[in-house]
Amino acid sequence: MNQIGAENQTSITIDDAMSESNELDSCYNCFQHFVTNGFSKIDESSFEGDIIKTSFFSSLSRNPQISYRTKIVAIHKNSNTSQCWKIRAHSFGVYAKAVADTRGGDANIKYAWYGASKNEICETVMHGFSWRRHGISVSPAKHGLDSVLCSGVDGSGVRHLLLCRVILGKQEVVREDSSDQFHPSSMDFDSAVDDISSPTRYIIWNTHLNYNILPCYILSFEAPPYLSEPKTIKPKTWITFGTLISILSPFLDHSQRASLEEQYTNYLEKKITRPQMIQRVRAIAGNQLLSAVVKLYTNKIN
């Protein structure tokens, strides 16, 4: 047991390397990006803030261990008044009316959570949802845990969810193993679910992507560092910092190698902590190279 503890202090896991964060990330920069793109911060204790907070924690009830250790950091509301967002909101309203007219007066509009990395959330706020082969999967408001598990941790240890309004219309059941479907099976349907009676997943097809899903809020929160449901815990693959540096060195220039060696010396002399060392390796080598090297090492030892 002592050996495992010591190894953890001098090693990096594939999860550490795959993280999208780097030392320059911060909550402030991220929130500033939200504000710049038309989202304004609202008070948690306000009427709408309290509703969102209550809905969020209620959606985590499947796993109280996560719920008890989760803390809301900020809530931002879509207050965008730009011409682009006005067009998106107008398109959403027009499509909702069209679906309602087709489906007996009910467009079946719901709130849903969408979890992703900070970078993807920022991109979505700026440009809308990007094309996916099998559409966008979002979680019903009362089943937010799946989206939480899909969210990525930024450099400040914060995760982000979008709370969106989605036009579901008439739904059809699509199982997870139906990997070839990327549009409604017929004109009789508008969206898909995993279960008609008790859905835990809504699927918004690419054909309807940016006019029947409208981001309304961004919820930023801190959660347990290694989020996973009990049955999906996976073993970690460890690589020592010394081994990692020796593998990275051929891909780095002289100044980068010198900087990396300096940081490693500082780490061995306990001048910086393990998390700081990981962040500095990322900053010097870059996420793409670091991820590729750790994947290569993992595949080799396996």
Coordinates of C-alpha atoms in Angstrom, one line a residue:
M1 CA 0.0 0.0 0.0
N2 CA 2.9 2.4 0.8
Q3 CA 4.4 1.7 -2.6
I4 CA 1.2 2.6 -4.3
G5 CA 0.9 5.8 -2.4
A6 CA 4.5 6.8 -3.2
E7 CA 4.0 6.0 -6.9
N8 CA 0.9 8.1 -7.1
Q9 CA 2.9 11.1 -5.8
T10 CA 5.6 10.8 -8.5
S11 CA 3.5 9.7 -11.4
I12 CA 0.9 10.9 -13.9
T13 CA -2.2 9.0 -15.1
I14 CA -3.7 9.0 -18.5
D15 CA -6.7 10.9 -17.0
D16 CA -4.3 13.6 -15.9
A17 CA -2.7 13.8 -19.3
M18 CA -6.1 13.8 -21.2
S19 CA -7.5 16.7 -19.2
E20 CA -8.1 19.7 -21.3
S21 CA -7.0 22.2 -18.7
N22 CA -3.7 24.0 -18.5
E23 CA -2.1 26.4 -16.1
L24 CA -3.4 29.5 -17.8
D25 CA -7.1 28.5 -17.4
S26 CA -9.1 30.2 -14.6
C27 CA -12.6 30.6 -13.5
Y28 CA -12.4 34.3 -14.2
N29 CA -11.3 33.9 -17.8
C30 CA -14.1 31.4 -18.4
F31 CA -16.8 33.5 -16.8
Q32 CA -15.5 36.5 -18.6
H33 CA -16.0 34.6 -21.9
F34 CA -19.6 33.8 -20.9
V35 CA -20.2 37.5 -20.1
T36 CA -18.6 38.6 -23.4
N37 CA -20.9 36.3 -25.3
G38 CA -24.1 37.6 -23.7
F39 CA -24.5 35.6 -20.6
S40 CA -25.0 37.5 -17.3
K41 CA -24.3 36.1 -13.9
I42 CA -27.4 35.7 -11.7
D43 CA -27.6 35.3 -7.9
E44 CA -28.0 31.7 -6.7
S45 CA -30.5 32.9 -4.1
S46 CA -32.7 34.7 -6.6
F47 CA -36.0 33.1 -7.6
E48 CA -34.8 31.6 -10.9
G49 CA -31.4 30.8 -9.4
D50 CA -33.0 28.8 -6.6
I51 CA -35.2 26.9 -9.1
I52 CA -32.1 26.0 -11.2
K53 CA -30.1 25.0 -8.1
T54 CA -32.9 22.8 -6.8
S55 CA -33.4 21.2 -10.2
F56 CA -29.7 20.5 -10.5
F57 CA -29.3 18.8 -7.1
S58 CA -32.6 16.9 -7.5
S59 CA -31.2 15.5 -10.8
L60 CA -28.2 14.1 -8.9
S61 CA -30.3 12.1 -6.5
R62 CA -29.3 8.8 -8.2
N63 CA -25.9 9.2 -6.7
P64 CA -25.9 11.0 -3.3
Q65 CA -22.1 10.6 -2.9
I66 CA -21.7 13.0 -5.9
S67 CA -24.5 15.3 -4.8
Y68 CA -23.2 15.8 -1.3
R69 CA -19.7 16.7 -2.6
T70 CA -20.9 19.1 -5.3
K71 CA -20.9 22.8 -5.0
I72 CA -22.4 25.4 -7.4
V73 CA -19.9 28.1 -8.3
A74 CA -21.9 30.3 -10.6
I75 CA -25.0 30.5 -12.7
H76 CA -25.1 32.6 -15.9
K77 CA -28.3 33.4 -17.8
N78 CA -28.5 34.0 -21.6
S79 CA -29.2 37.7 -21.9
N80 CA -27.7 38.0 -25.4
T81 CA -29.2 40.8 -27.4
S82 CA -27.0 40.4 -30.5
Q83 CA -28.6 40.0 -33.9
C84 CA -27.3 36.5 -34.2
W85 CA -28.9 35.4 -31.0
K86 CA -32.2 37.2 -31.9
I87 CA -32.3 35.1 -35.1
R88 CA -31.6 31.9 -33.1
A89 CA -34.4 32.7 -30.6
H90 CA -36.8 33.6 -33.4
S91 CA -35.9 30.4 -35.3
F92 CA -36.6 28.4 -32.2
G93 CA -40.0 30.1 -31.8
V94 CA -40.9 29.6 -35.5
Y95 CA -39.9 25.9 -35.3
A96 CA -41.8 25.4 -32.1
K97 CA -45.0 26.7 -33.7
A98 CA -44.5 24.6 -36.8
V99 CA -44.0 21.4 -34.6
A100 CA -47.0 22.3 -32.5
D101 CA -49.2 22.8 -35.6
T102 CA -48.1 19.4 -36.9
R103 CA -48.4 17.5 -33.6
G104 CA -51.8 18.5 -32.4
G105 CA -50.9 21.8 -30.8
D106 CA -48.1 20.6 -28.5
A107 CA -44.4 21.1 -29.5
N108 CA -43.3 19.2 -26.4
I109 CA -40.8 21.7 -25.2
K110 CA -38.6 20.6 -22.2
Y111 CA -35.6 21.7 -20.3
A112 CA -32.5 19.5 -20.6
W113 CA -28.9 19.5 -19.5
Y114 CA -25.9 19.3 -21.8
G115 CA -22.4 18.5 -20.3
A116 CA -19.2 19.0 -22.2
S117 CA -15.7 20.4 -21.8
K118 CA -15.2 24.1 -21.0
N119 CA -13.9 24.7 -24.5
E120 CA -16.9 23.1 -26.1
I121 CA -19.3 25.0 -23.9
C122 CA -17.5 28.2 -24.9
E123 CA -17.7 27.3 -28.6
T124 CA -21.4 26.5 -28.3
V125 CA -22.0 29.8 -26.6
M126 CA -20.3 31.6 -29.4
H127 CA -21.3 29.6 -32.5
G128 CA -24.1 27.1 -31.5
F129 CA -23.9 23.3 -31.4
S130 CA -21.5 21.7 -33.9
W131 CA -22.5 18.9 -36.2
R132 CA -22.4 15.3 -34.8
R133 CA -22.9 12.2 -36.8
H134 CA -25.6 10.9 -34.4
G135 CA -26.9 14.2 -33.2
I136 CA -26.7 15.7 -29.7
S137 CA -27.6 13.7 -26.6
V138 CA -29.0 15.8 -23.7
S139 CA -30.3 14.8 -20.3
P140 CA -33.9 15.5 -19.1
A141 CA -33.9 18.1 -16.3
K142 CA -34.5 15.5 -13.6
H143 CA -31.7 13.1 -14.9
G144 CA -28.7 15.5 -15.0
L145 CA -26.2 13.0 -13.7
D146 CA -25.4 11.6 -17.2
S147 CA -24.6 15.1 -18.4
V148 CA -22.5 15.8 -15.3
L149 CA -20.5 12.7 -16.1
C150 CA -19.9 14.1 -19.6
S151 CA -18.7 17.4 -18.4
G152 CA -15.0 18.2 -18.4
V153 CA -12.9 19.8 -15.6
D154 CA -11.3 23.1 -16.4
G155 CA -8.0 24.4 -15.0
S156 CA -9.7 25.6 -11.8
G157 CA -11.4 22.3 -11.1
V158 CA -14.8 23.6 -12.3
R159 CA -17.2 21.9 -14.6
H160 CA -19.9 23.5 -16.7
L161 CA -23.4 22.4 -17.9
L162 CA -25.7 24.1 -20.3
L163 CA -29.4 24.2 -19.4
C164 CA -31.3 24.3 -22.7
R165 CA -34.8 24.4 -23.9
V166 CA -35.4 21.7 -26.5
I167 CA -38.2 21.1 -28.9
L168 CA -38.9 17.3 -28.8
G169 CA -42.2 17.1 -30.7
K170 CA -43.1 13.5 -31.3
Q171 CA -40.4 11.1 -30.1
E172 CA -39.3 7.6 -31.2
V173 CA -37.2 5.1 -29.2
V174 CA -33.6 4.7 -30.3
R175 CA -31.4 2.4 -28.3
E176 CA -27.8 3.1 -27.7
D177 CA -26.8 0.1 -30.0
S178 CA -28.7 1.8 -32.9
S179 CA -25.4 3.4 -34.0
D180 CA -26.3 3.8 -37.6
Q181 CA -29.3 6.2 -37.2
F182 CA -28.5 9.9 -37.6
H183 CA -32.0 11.3 -38.5
P184 CA -35.6 10.6 -37.7
S185 CA -36.7 7.2 -39.1
S186 CA -39.7 9.0 -40.8
M187 CA -41.5 12.3 -41.0
D188 CA -43.7 11.1 -38.1
F189 CA -41.0 11.8 -35.6
D190 CA -39.0 14.9 -34.5
S191 CA -36.5 13.6 -31.9
A192 CA -35.6 10.4 -30.1
V193 CA -35.4 9.0 -26.5
D194 CA -34.0 5.9 -24.9
D195 CA -37.3 5.1 -23.2
I196 CA -40.7 6.6 -23.9
S197 CA -42.2 6.2 -20.4
S198 CA -39.1 7.2 -18.4
P199 CA -36.4 8.8 -20.6
T200 CA -32.9 9.5 -19.4
R201 CA -31.7 10.7 -22.7
Y202 CA -33.1 12.9 -25.5
I203 CA -31.5 12.9 -28.9
I204 CA -31.7 16.0 -31.0
W205 CA -30.9 15.1 -34.7
N206 CA -28.4 17.1 -36.8
T207 CA -31.2 18.0 -39.2
H208 CA -32.8 20.1 -36.4
L209 CA -29.7 21.0 -34.4
N210 CA -29.6 24.8 -34.1
Y211 CA -33.2 25.7 -34.2
N212 CA -34.8 23.3 -31.8
I213 CA -32.2 23.5 -28.9
L214 CA -31.7 26.9 -27.3
P215 CA -29.1 27.4 -24.5
C216 CA -30.6 29.4 -21.6
Y217 CA -28.3 29.0 -18.7
I218 CA -24.7 27.9 -17.9
L219 CA -24.3 26.2 -14.5
S220 CA -20.7 26.1 -13.2
F221 CA -19.9 23.7 -10.3
E222 CA -17.3 21.8 -8.4
A223 CA -17.7 18.1 -8.0
P224 CA -15.7 15.1 -6.7
P225 CA -12.4 15.0 -8.7
Y226 CA -12.9 11.5 -10.2
L227 CA -16.5 11.5 -11.2
S228 CA -17.8 8.0 -12.2
E229 CA -20.8 5.9 -11.4
P230 CA -19.9 3.0 -9.1
K231 CA -20.1 0.4 -11.8
T232 CA -17.9 2.3 -14.3
I233 CA -14.7 2.7 -12.1
K234 CA -11.7 1.9 -14.3
P235 CA -8.2 1.1 -13.3
K236 CA -5.6 3.9 -13.8
T237 CA -2.4 3.5 -15.8
W238 CA 0.5 5.2 -14.1
I239 CA 3.7 6.6 -15.7
T240 CA 6.4 8.2 -13.6
F241 CA 7.4 11.8 -14.3
G242 CA 11.0 10.6 -15.1
T243 CA 9.8 8.1 -17.7
L244 CA 7.4 10.7 -19.1
I245 CA 10.1 13.3 -19.5
S246 CA 12.4 10.9 -21.2
I247 CA 9.7 10.0 -23.7
L248 CA 8.7 13.6 -24.3
S249 CA 12.3 14.9 -24.7
P250 CA 12.8 13.9 -28.4
F251 CA 9.7 15.9 -29.4
L252 CA 10.8 19.1 -27.6
D253 CA 13.2 21.8 -28.4
H254 CA 16.2 22.7 -26.2
S255 CA 14.5 25.4 -24.2
Q256 CA 11.4 23.2 -23.6
R257 CA 13.6 20.3 -22.4
A258 CA 15.5 22.6 -20.1
S259 CA 12.3 24.1 -18.7
L260 CA 10.9 20.6 -18.1
E261 CA 14.0 19.4 -16.3
E262 CA 14.0 22.5 -14.1
Q263 CA 10.3 21.9 -13.1
Y264 CA 11.1 18.3 -12.4
T265 CA 14.0 19.3 -10.2
N266 CA 11.7 21.7 -8.4
Y267 CA 9.2 18.9 -7.9
L268 CA 11.8 16.5 -6.5
E269 CA 12.9 19.2 -4.1
K270 CA 9.3 19.6 -3.0
K271 CA 9.2 23.2 -4.2
I272 CA 6.1 22.5 -6.2
T273 CA 3.2 20.1 -5.7
R274 CA 2.2 17.1 -7.9
P275 CA -0.8 19.0 -9.4
Q276 CA 1.5 21.9 -10.1
M277 CA 3.9 19.6 -11.8
I278 CA 1.2 18.1 -14.0
Q279 CA 0.0 21.6 -15.0
R280 CA 3.5 22.7 -15.9
V281 CA 4.2 19.6 -18.0
R282 CA 1.0 20.4 -19.9
A283 CA 2.0 24.0 -20.3
I284 CA 5.4 23.1 -21.7
A285 CA 4.6 20.0 -23.8
G286 CA 1.0 20.9 -24.8
N287 CA -2.1 18.8 -24.3
Q288 CA -2.0 17.1 -27.7
L289 CA 1.6 15.8 -27.5
L290 CA 1.2 14.8 -23.8
S291 CA -2.0 12.9 -24.5
A292 CA -0.5 11.1 -27.5
V293 CA 2.6 10.1 -25.6
V294 CA 0.7 8.8 -22.6
K295 CA -1.7 6.8 -24.9
L296 CA 1.3 5.3 -26.7
Y297 CA 2.9 4.3 -23.4
T298 CA -0.4 2.8 -22.1
N299 CA -0.9 0.8 -25.3
K300 CA 2.7 -0.5 -25.1
I301 CA 2.5 -1.7 -21.5
N302 CA -0.9 -3.3 -22.1

